[in-house]
Amino acid sequence: MNEAIKTSNLTKSYGTHVVLDGLDFCVQKGEIFALLGVNGAGKTTSLECIEGLRKYDGGSVIINGITGIQLQSASLPRYIKALEAVKLFAKWNKTPLDKTMLDSLGIYGFAEKKYYQLSVGQKRRLHLALALTRNPDILFLDEPTAGLDVEGRLSLHKQIRHLKATGKTIILASHDMAEVENLCDRIAILSNGRIVFTGNARQLAEKTGRHYNITIQTGNGTEKYESGNIGDSLLTLLMQYKKNGETVIDIRIDRGSLEQHFIEITKGA
């Protein structure tokens, strides 16, 4: 079986408010998979139901493997030391201390620091170490780089790719579209309690219609445009610049971002 996670007709309501309305998707073993949705789409509820943190009303969730969860925030005791927390989790899970994993995450560099003394980046790495204590097959990461500086983000991205290379399945929840596009093999977009798209970034672009960003620099400055038909748009723009007597110095064309395609497919949600 190649499926690490499979949900079928998952439903969840809070009173009369339907949050999940027949949720169906699967995550393949060994992939980095992102679940995206606008605020209120049911993303957090979906993950909590799959993780076993919240009871769902109907449907089914199948998980093939041991799970580890890195929450965006953790309620660790203020004065517990970083290495003490790891040892405590290892004892709870009856697993030996993975010194190689701790070393790769740099935990020994702040092992004796109390939790309240840790920086945001150090807390993120500690939370990831705690999630990895059981040596899980499936790892849930909730906003893993929120609040990190550029160096911290790059370091954690490197670690996430390393985890994928070791065969782990990773489910990522992030509001950073550039991060999702950079890391994930596939994405699922949740809207009004249902999955409205599953696939990779290229397939999403094809579904919504390709978007291009055109930047044109002239002697009078730089202007930016968006287009779904790059040939017609570029020809029209150049003719207009020529008509106005403006000399084009430089042209840059970029493929539309994942964020643009996400906004397009969730319009009205």
mmCIF file of C-alpha atoms in Angstrom:
data_model
loop_
_atom_site.group_PDB
_atom_site.id
_atom_site.type_symbol
_atom_site.label_atom_id
_atom_site.label_comp_id
_atom_site.label_asym_id
_atom_site.label_seq_id
_atom_site.Cartn_x
_atom_site.Cartn_y
_atom_site.Cartn_z
ATOM 1 C CA MET A 1 0.000 0.000 0.000
ATOM 2 C CA ASN A 2 1.494 3.350 -1.105
ATOM 3 C CA GLU A 3 -0.935 5.542 0.828
ATOM 4 C CA ALA A 4 0.293 6.935 4.138
ATOM 5 C CA ILE A 5 -2.993 8.730 4.889
ATOM 6 C CA LYS A 6 -6.439 8.382 3.377
ATOM 7 C CA THR A 7 -9.599 10.243 4.385
ATOM 8 C CA SER A 8 -13.006 9.211 3.055
ATOM 9 C CA ASN A 9 -16.164 11.334 3.326
ATOM 10 C CA LEU A 10 -14.900 13.012 6.498
ATOM 11 C CA THR A 11 -17.514 15.247 8.141
ATOM 12 C CA LYS A 12 -17.411 17.586 11.106
ATOM 13 C CA SER A 13 -19.875 20.192 12.337
ATOM 14 C CA TYR A 14 -20.010 22.611 15.239
ATOM 15 C CA GLY A 15 -23.712 22.880 15.958
ATOM 16 C CA THR A 16 -25.365 23.871 12.690
ATOM 17 C CA HIS A 17 -22.097 25.054 11.153
ATOM 18 C CA VAL A 18 -20.653 22.438 8.775
ATOM 19 C CA VAL A 19 -16.850 22.642 8.743
ATOM 20 C CA LEU A 20 -15.953 19.450 6.851
ATOM 21 C CA ASP A 21 -18.421 18.341 4.205
ATOM 22 C CA GLY A 22 -17.234 14.981 2.882
ATOM 23 C CA LEU A 23 -13.471 15.432 2.871
ATOM 24 C CA ASP A 24 -11.642 13.047 0.519
ATOM 25 C CA PHE A 25 -7.899 13.013 -0.143
ATOM 26 C CA CYS A 26 -4.860 10.786 0.259
ATOM 27 C CA VAL A 27 -1.179 11.346 0.977
ATOM 28 C CA GLN A 28 1.371 9.061 -0.656
ATOM 29 C CA LYS A 29 4.217 7.561 1.336
ATOM 30 C CA GLY A 30 7.449 9.526 1.128
ATOM 31 C CA GLU A 31 5.992 12.790 -0.193
ATOM 32 C CA ILE A 32 5.752 16.287 1.238
ATOM 33 C CA PHE A 33 2.088 17.208 1.065
ATOM 34 C CA ALA A 34 0.538 20.592 1.868
ATOM 35 C CA LEU A 35 -3.040 21.219 2.937
ATOM 36 C CA LEU A 36 -4.016 24.791 2.057
ATOM 37 C CA GLY A 37 -7.139 26.839 2.642
ATOM 38 C CA VAL A 38 -8.309 30.349 3.389
ATOM 39 C CA ASN A 39 -9.082 31.207 7.008
ATOM 40 C CA GLY A 40 -12.192 29.321 8.082
ATOM 41 C CA ALA A 41 -11.946 26.737 5.303
ATOM 42 C CA GLY A 42 -11.540 23.895 7.824
ATOM 43 C CA LYS A 43 -7.801 23.281 7.458
ATOM 44 C CA THR A 44 -7.019 23.179 11.176
ATOM 45 C CA THR A 45 -10.061 21.031 11.925
ATOM 46 C CA SER A 46 -9.055 18.612 9.159
ATOM 47 C CA LEU A 47 -5.556 18.191 10.528
ATOM 48 C CA GLU A 48 -6.760 17.812 14.117
ATOM 49 C CA CYS A 49 -9.230 15.091 13.057
ATOM 50 C CA ILE A 50 -6.507 13.240 11.142
ATOM 51 C CA GLU A 51 -4.013 13.620 13.991
ATOM 52 C CA GLY A 52 -6.540 12.257 16.467
ATOM 53 C CA LEU A 53 -6.743 15.496 18.447
ATOM 54 C CA ARG A 54 -10.388 16.097 17.551
ATOM 55 C CA LYS A 55 -13.317 13.716 17.096
ATOM 56 C CA TYR A 56 -15.030 13.807 13.703
ATOM 57 C CA ASP A 57 -18.731 13.129 13.079
ATOM 58 C CA GLY A 58 -18.580 10.752 10.107
ATOM 59 C CA GLY A 59 -16.373 9.169 7.478
ATOM 60 C CA SER A 60 -13.026 7.505 8.046
ATOM 61 C CA VAL A 61 -9.327 8.217 8.450
ATOM 62 C CA ILE A 62 -6.726 5.561 7.661
ATOM 63 C CA ILE A 63 -3.141 6.124 8.780
ATOM 64 C CA ASN A 64 -0.440 3.652 7.800
ATOM 65 C CA GLY A 65 2.456 4.266 10.158
ATOM 66 C CA ILE A 66 3.595 5.964 13.340
ATOM 67 C CA THR A 67 2.862 9.679 13.512
ATOM 68 C CA GLY A 68 4.753 12.627 14.963
ATOM 69 C CA ILE A 69 3.236 16.079 15.398
ATOM 70 C CA GLN A 70 5.016 19.415 15.555
ATOM 71 C CA LEU A 71 2.495 21.959 16.762
ATOM 72 C CA GLN A 72 2.923 25.654 16.039
ATOM 73 C CA SER A 73 3.052 26.296 19.777
ATOM 74 C CA ALA A 74 3.704 23.909 22.643
ATOM 75 C CA SER A 75 2.813 24.078 26.331
ATOM 76 C CA LEU A 76 6.162 23.019 27.725
ATOM 77 C CA PRO A 77 7.004 24.001 31.318
ATOM 78 C CA ARG A 78 8.702 27.377 31.395
ATOM 79 C CA TYR A 79 11.750 26.189 33.329
ATOM 80 C CA ILE A 80 12.332 22.794 31.703
ATOM 81 C CA LYS A 81 15.666 22.514 29.914
ATOM 82 C CA ALA A 82 15.707 21.653 26.219
ATOM 83 C CA LEU A 83 17.489 18.316 26.615
ATOM 84 C CA GLU A 84 15.339 17.445 29.644
ATOM 85 C CA ALA A 85 12.227 17.850 27.482
ATOM 86 C CA VAL A 86 13.637 15.522 24.837
ATOM 87 C CA LYS A 87 14.583 12.901 27.435
ATOM 88 C CA LEU A 88 11.105 13.153 28.988
ATOM 89 C CA PHE A 89 9.410 12.573 25.615
ATOM 90 C CA ALA A 90 11.747 9.667 24.874
ATOM 91 C CA LYS A 91 10.860 8.064 28.205
ATOM 92 C CA TRP A 92 7.116 8.535 27.595
ATOM 93 C CA ASN A 93 7.454 6.876 24.194
ATOM 94 C CA LYS A 94 9.833 4.183 25.500
ATOM 95 C CA THR A 95 12.360 4.944 22.773
ATOM 96 C CA PRO A 96 16.129 5.438 23.020
ATOM 97 C CA LEU A 97 17.562 8.932 22.644
ATOM 98 C CA ASP A 98 18.480 9.560 18.994
ATOM 99 C CA LYS A 99 21.710 11.505 19.436
ATOM 100 C CA THR A 100 22.315 11.734 15.690
ATOM 101 C CA MET A 101 18.937 13.402 15.162
ATOM 102 C CA LEU A 102 19.502 15.780 18.081
ATOM 103 C CA ASP A 103 22.918 16.703 16.749
ATOM 104 C CA SER A 104 21.573 17.361 13.246
ATOM 105 C CA LEU A 105 18.960 19.746 14.702
ATOM 106 C CA GLY A 106 21.576 21.505 16.835
ATOM 107 C CA ILE A 107 19.816 20.659 20.102
ATOM 108 C CA TYR A 108 23.093 20.166 21.982
ATOM 109 C CA GLY A 109 23.966 23.792 21.290
ATOM 110 C CA PHE A 110 21.226 24.924 23.693
ATOM 111 C CA ALA A 111 20.641 21.713 25.674
ATOM 112 C CA GLU A 112 20.975 23.387 29.090
ATOM 113 C CA LYS A 113 18.859 26.429 28.264
ATOM 114 C CA LYS A 114 15.457 26.679 29.929
ATOM 115 C CA TYR A 115 12.454 26.745 27.585
ATOM 116 C CA TYR A 116 11.621 30.396 28.246
ATOM 117 C CA GLN A 117 15.203 31.354 27.328
ATOM 118 C CA LEU A 118 15.060 29.810 23.859
ATOM 119 C CA SER A 119 14.784 31.897 20.709
ATOM 120 C CA VAL A 120 11.940 31.291 18.244
ATOM 121 C CA GLY A 121 14.258 29.279 16.002
ATOM 122 C CA GLN A 122 15.521 27.154 18.887
ATOM 123 C CA LYS A 123 11.940 26.441 19.985
ATOM 124 C CA ARG A 124 11.025 25.377 16.435
ATOM 125 C CA ARG A 125 13.962 22.956 16.352
ATOM 126 C CA LEU A 126 13.105 21.624 19.811
ATOM 127 C CA HIS A 127 9.452 21.067 18.815
ATOM 128 C CA LEU A 128 10.638 19.180 15.727
ATOM 129 C CA ALA A 129 12.981 17.048 17.855
ATOM 130 C CA LEU A 130 10.083 16.156 20.169
ATOM 131 C CA ALA A 131 7.941 15.188 17.161
ATOM 132 C CA LEU A 132 10.754 12.946 15.908
ATOM 133 C CA THR A 133 11.311 11.202 19.255
ATOM 134 C CA ARG A 134 9.201 8.188 18.239
ATOM 135 C CA ASN A 135 11.000 7.954 14.874
ATOM 136 C CA PRO A 136 7.659 8.471 13.092
ATOM 137 C CA ASP A 137 6.839 7.404 9.561
ATOM 138 C CA ILE A 138 4.454 10.358 9.128
ATOM 139 C CA LEU A 139 5.256 13.848 10.344
ATOM 140 C CA PHE A 140 2.768 16.722 10.742
ATOM 141 C CA LEU A 141 4.348 20.190 10.625
ATOM 142 C CA ASP A 142 2.136 23.150 11.538
ATOM 143 C CA GLU A 143 3.665 26.468 10.392
ATOM 144 C CA PRO A 144 7.180 25.123 11.066
ATOM 145 C CA THR A 145 9.030 28.306 10.031
ATOM 146 C CA ALA A 146 6.633 30.952 11.391
ATOM 147 C CA GLY A 147 8.606 33.749 13.039
ATOM 148 C CA LEU A 148 11.994 32.552 11.819
ATOM 149 C CA ASP A 149 14.586 34.735 10.126
ATOM 150 C CA VAL A 150 15.938 33.868 6.667
ATOM 151 C CA GLU A 151 18.821 31.777 8.008
ATOM 152 C CA GLY A 152 16.527 29.834 10.327
ATOM 153 C CA ARG A 153 14.046 29.163 7.530
ATOM 154 C CA LEU A 154 16.742 27.883 5.187
ATOM 155 C CA SER A 155 18.144 25.641 7.917
ATOM 156 C CA LEU A 156 14.735 24.136 8.692
ATOM 157 C CA HIS A 157 13.921 23.678 4.993
ATOM 158 C CA LYS A 158 17.167 21.733 4.655
ATOM 159 C CA GLN A 159 16.156 19.523 7.579
ATOM 160 C CA ILE A 160 12.682 18.912 6.104
ATOM 161 C CA ARG A 161 14.230 17.815 2.796
ATOM 162 C CA HIS A 162 16.581 15.521 4.709
ATOM 163 C CA LEU A 163 13.616 13.921 6.488
ATOM 164 C CA LYS A 164 11.922 13.320 3.132
ATOM 165 C CA ALA A 165 15.153 11.769 1.808
ATOM 166 C CA THR A 166 15.066 9.269 4.703
ATOM 167 C CA GLY A 167 11.609 8.140 3.549
ATOM 168 C CA LYS A 168 9.371 10.051 5.927
ATOM 169 C CA THR A 169 5.984 11.351 4.816
ATOM 170 C CA ILE A 170 5.432 15.004 5.706
ATOM 171 C CA ILE A 171 2.138 16.892 5.913
ATOM 172 C CA LEU A 172 2.759 20.615 5.938
ATOM 173 C CA ALA A 173 0.394 23.390 6.993
ATOM 174 C CA SER A 174 1.738 26.811 6.041
ATOM 175 C CA HIS A 175 0.488 30.253 5.032
ATOM 176 C CA ASP A 176 3.765 30.863 3.189
ATOM 177 C CA MET A 177 2.993 30.042 -0.450
ATOM 178 C CA ALA A 178 6.638 30.379 -1.504
ATOM 179 C CA GLU A 179 7.586 27.828 1.160
ATOM 180 C CA VAL A 180 4.880 25.423 -0.026
ATOM 181 C CA GLU A 181 5.897 25.767 -3.664
ATOM 182 C CA ASN A 182 9.560 25.290 -2.758
ATOM 183 C CA LEU A 183 9.110 22.199 -0.553
ATOM 184 C CA CYS A 184 5.992 20.268 -1.500
ATOM 185 C CA ASP A 185 5.453 17.503 -4.037
ATOM 186 C CA ARG A 186 1.673 17.966 -4.011
ATOM 187 C CA ILE A 187 -0.893 20.285 -2.513
ATOM 188 C CA ALA A 188 -4.585 20.025 -1.665
ATOM 189 C CA ILE A 189 -6.776 23.121 -1.483
ATOM 190 C CA LEU A 190 -9.693 23.116 0.915
ATOM 191 C CA SER A 191 -12.689 25.368 0.303
ATOM 192 C CA ASN A 192 -16.044 25.296 2.095
ATOM 193 C CA GLY A 193 -15.220 21.974 3.745
ATOM 194 C CA ARG A 194 -14.313 20.166 0.531
ATOM 195 C CA ILE A 195 -11.167 19.531 -1.470
ATOM 196 C CA VAL A 196 -11.367 21.611 -4.660
ATOM 197 C CA PHE A 197 -7.912 20.743 -6.008
ATOM 198 C CA THR A 198 -5.206 18.127 -5.519
ATOM 199 C CA GLY A 199 -1.969 18.084 -7.521
ATOM 200 C CA ASN A 200 1.295 19.967 -7.980
ATOM 201 C CA ALA A 201 1.879 23.661 -8.661
ATOM 202 C CA ARG A 202 2.118 23.164 -12.430
ATOM 203 C CA GLN A 203 -1.211 21.338 -12.530
ATOM 204 C CA LEU A 204 -2.799 24.107 -10.453
ATOM 205 C CA ALA A 205 -1.544 26.701 -12.940
ATOM 206 C CA GLU A 206 -3.062 24.705 -15.801
ATOM 207 C CA LYS A 207 -6.386 24.382 -13.964
ATOM 208 C CA THR A 208 -6.756 28.079 -13.167
ATOM 209 C CA GLY A 209 -5.322 29.322 -16.446
ATOM 210 C CA ARG A 210 -1.698 30.368 -16.668
ATOM 211 C CA HIS A 211 -0.824 33.730 -15.154
ATOM 212 C CA TYR A 212 2.295 35.666 -16.061
ATOM 213 C CA ASN A 213 3.900 38.690 -14.473
ATOM 214 C CA ILE A 214 5.398 41.111 -17.007
ATOM 215 C CA THR A 215 7.848 43.797 -15.857
ATOM 216 C CA ILE A 216 8.812 46.447 -18.409
ATOM 217 C CA GLN A 217 11.488 49.056 -17.755
ATOM 218 C CA THR A 218 11.659 52.240 -19.810
ATOM 219 C CA GLY A 219 13.472 55.524 -19.476
ATOM 220 C CA ASN A 220 10.477 56.786 -17.494
ATOM 221 C CA GLY A 221 10.534 53.988 -14.906
ATOM 222 C CA THR A 222 9.287 50.434 -14.333
ATOM 223 C CA GLU A 223 5.741 49.117 -14.704
ATOM 224 C CA LYS A 224 4.291 45.701 -13.880
ATOM 225 C CA TYR A 225 1.409 43.812 -15.498
ATOM 226 C CA GLU A 226 -0.415 40.500 -15.071
ATOM 227 C CA SER A 227 -1.588 38.461 -18.039
ATOM 228 C CA GLY A 228 -3.135 35.132 -18.922
ATOM 229 C CA ASN A 229 -2.092 35.393 -22.578
ATOM 230 C CA ILE A 230 1.514 36.463 -22.700
ATOM 231 C CA GLY A 231 1.821 36.694 -26.495
ATOM 232 C CA ASP A 232 -1.104 39.044 -27.094
ATOM 233 C CA SER A 233 -0.411 41.087 -23.976
ATOM 234 C CA LEU A 234 3.268 41.627 -24.708
ATOM 235 C CA LEU A 235 2.576 42.620 -28.325
ATOM 236 C CA THR A 236 -0.099 45.112 -27.234
ATOM 237 C CA LEU A 237 2.140 46.623 -24.548
ATOM 238 C CA LEU A 238 5.129 47.048 -26.862
ATOM 239 C CA MET A 239 2.975 48.697 -29.513
ATOM 240 C CA GLN A 240 1.600 51.076 -26.879
ATOM 241 C CA TYR A 241 5.077 51.992 -25.644
ATOM 242 C CA LYS A 242 6.198 52.614 -29.237
ATOM 243 C CA LYS A 243 3.133 54.764 -29.890
ATOM 244 C CA ASN A 244 3.946 56.821 -26.786
ATOM 245 C CA GLY A 245 7.546 57.252 -27.942
ATOM 246 C CA GLU A 246 8.983 55.383 -24.944
ATOM 247 C CA THR A 247 12.131 53.283 -25.329
ATOM 248 C CA VAL A 248 11.955 49.842 -23.701
ATOM 249 C CA ILE A 249 15.173 49.121 -21.816
ATOM 250 C CA ASP A 250 14.376 45.747 -20.254
ATOM 251 C CA ILE A 251 11.583 43.139 -20.121
ATOM 252 C CA ARG A 252 11.204 40.415 -17.486
ATOM 253 C CA ILE A 253 8.556 37.701 -17.598
ATOM 254 C CA ASP A 254 7.817 35.433 -14.639
ATOM 255 C CA ARG A 255 5.359 32.580 -14.286
ATOM 256 C CA GLY A 256 2.471 33.384 -11.980
ATOM 257 C CA SER A 257 3.000 32.460 -8.352
ATOM 258 C CA LEU A 258 1.299 29.696 -6.393
ATOM 259 C CA GLU A 259 -0.341 32.440 -4.348
ATOM 260 C CA GLN A 260 -2.004 33.898 -7.463
ATOM 261 C CA HIS A 261 -3.353 30.495 -8.494
ATOM 262 C CA PHE A 262 -4.507 29.778 -4.929
ATOM 263 C CA ILE A 263 -6.453 33.047 -4.822
ATOM 264 C CA GLU A 264 -7.993 32.290 -8.205
ATOM 265 C CA ILE A 265 -9.287 28.851 -7.241
ATOM 266 C CA THR A 266 -10.632 29.953 -3.829
ATOM 267 C CA LYS A 267 -12.502 33.031 -5.044
ATOM 268 C CA GLY A 268 -15.741 33.460 -3.161
ATOM 269 C CA ALA A 269 -14.751 31.040 -0.409
#
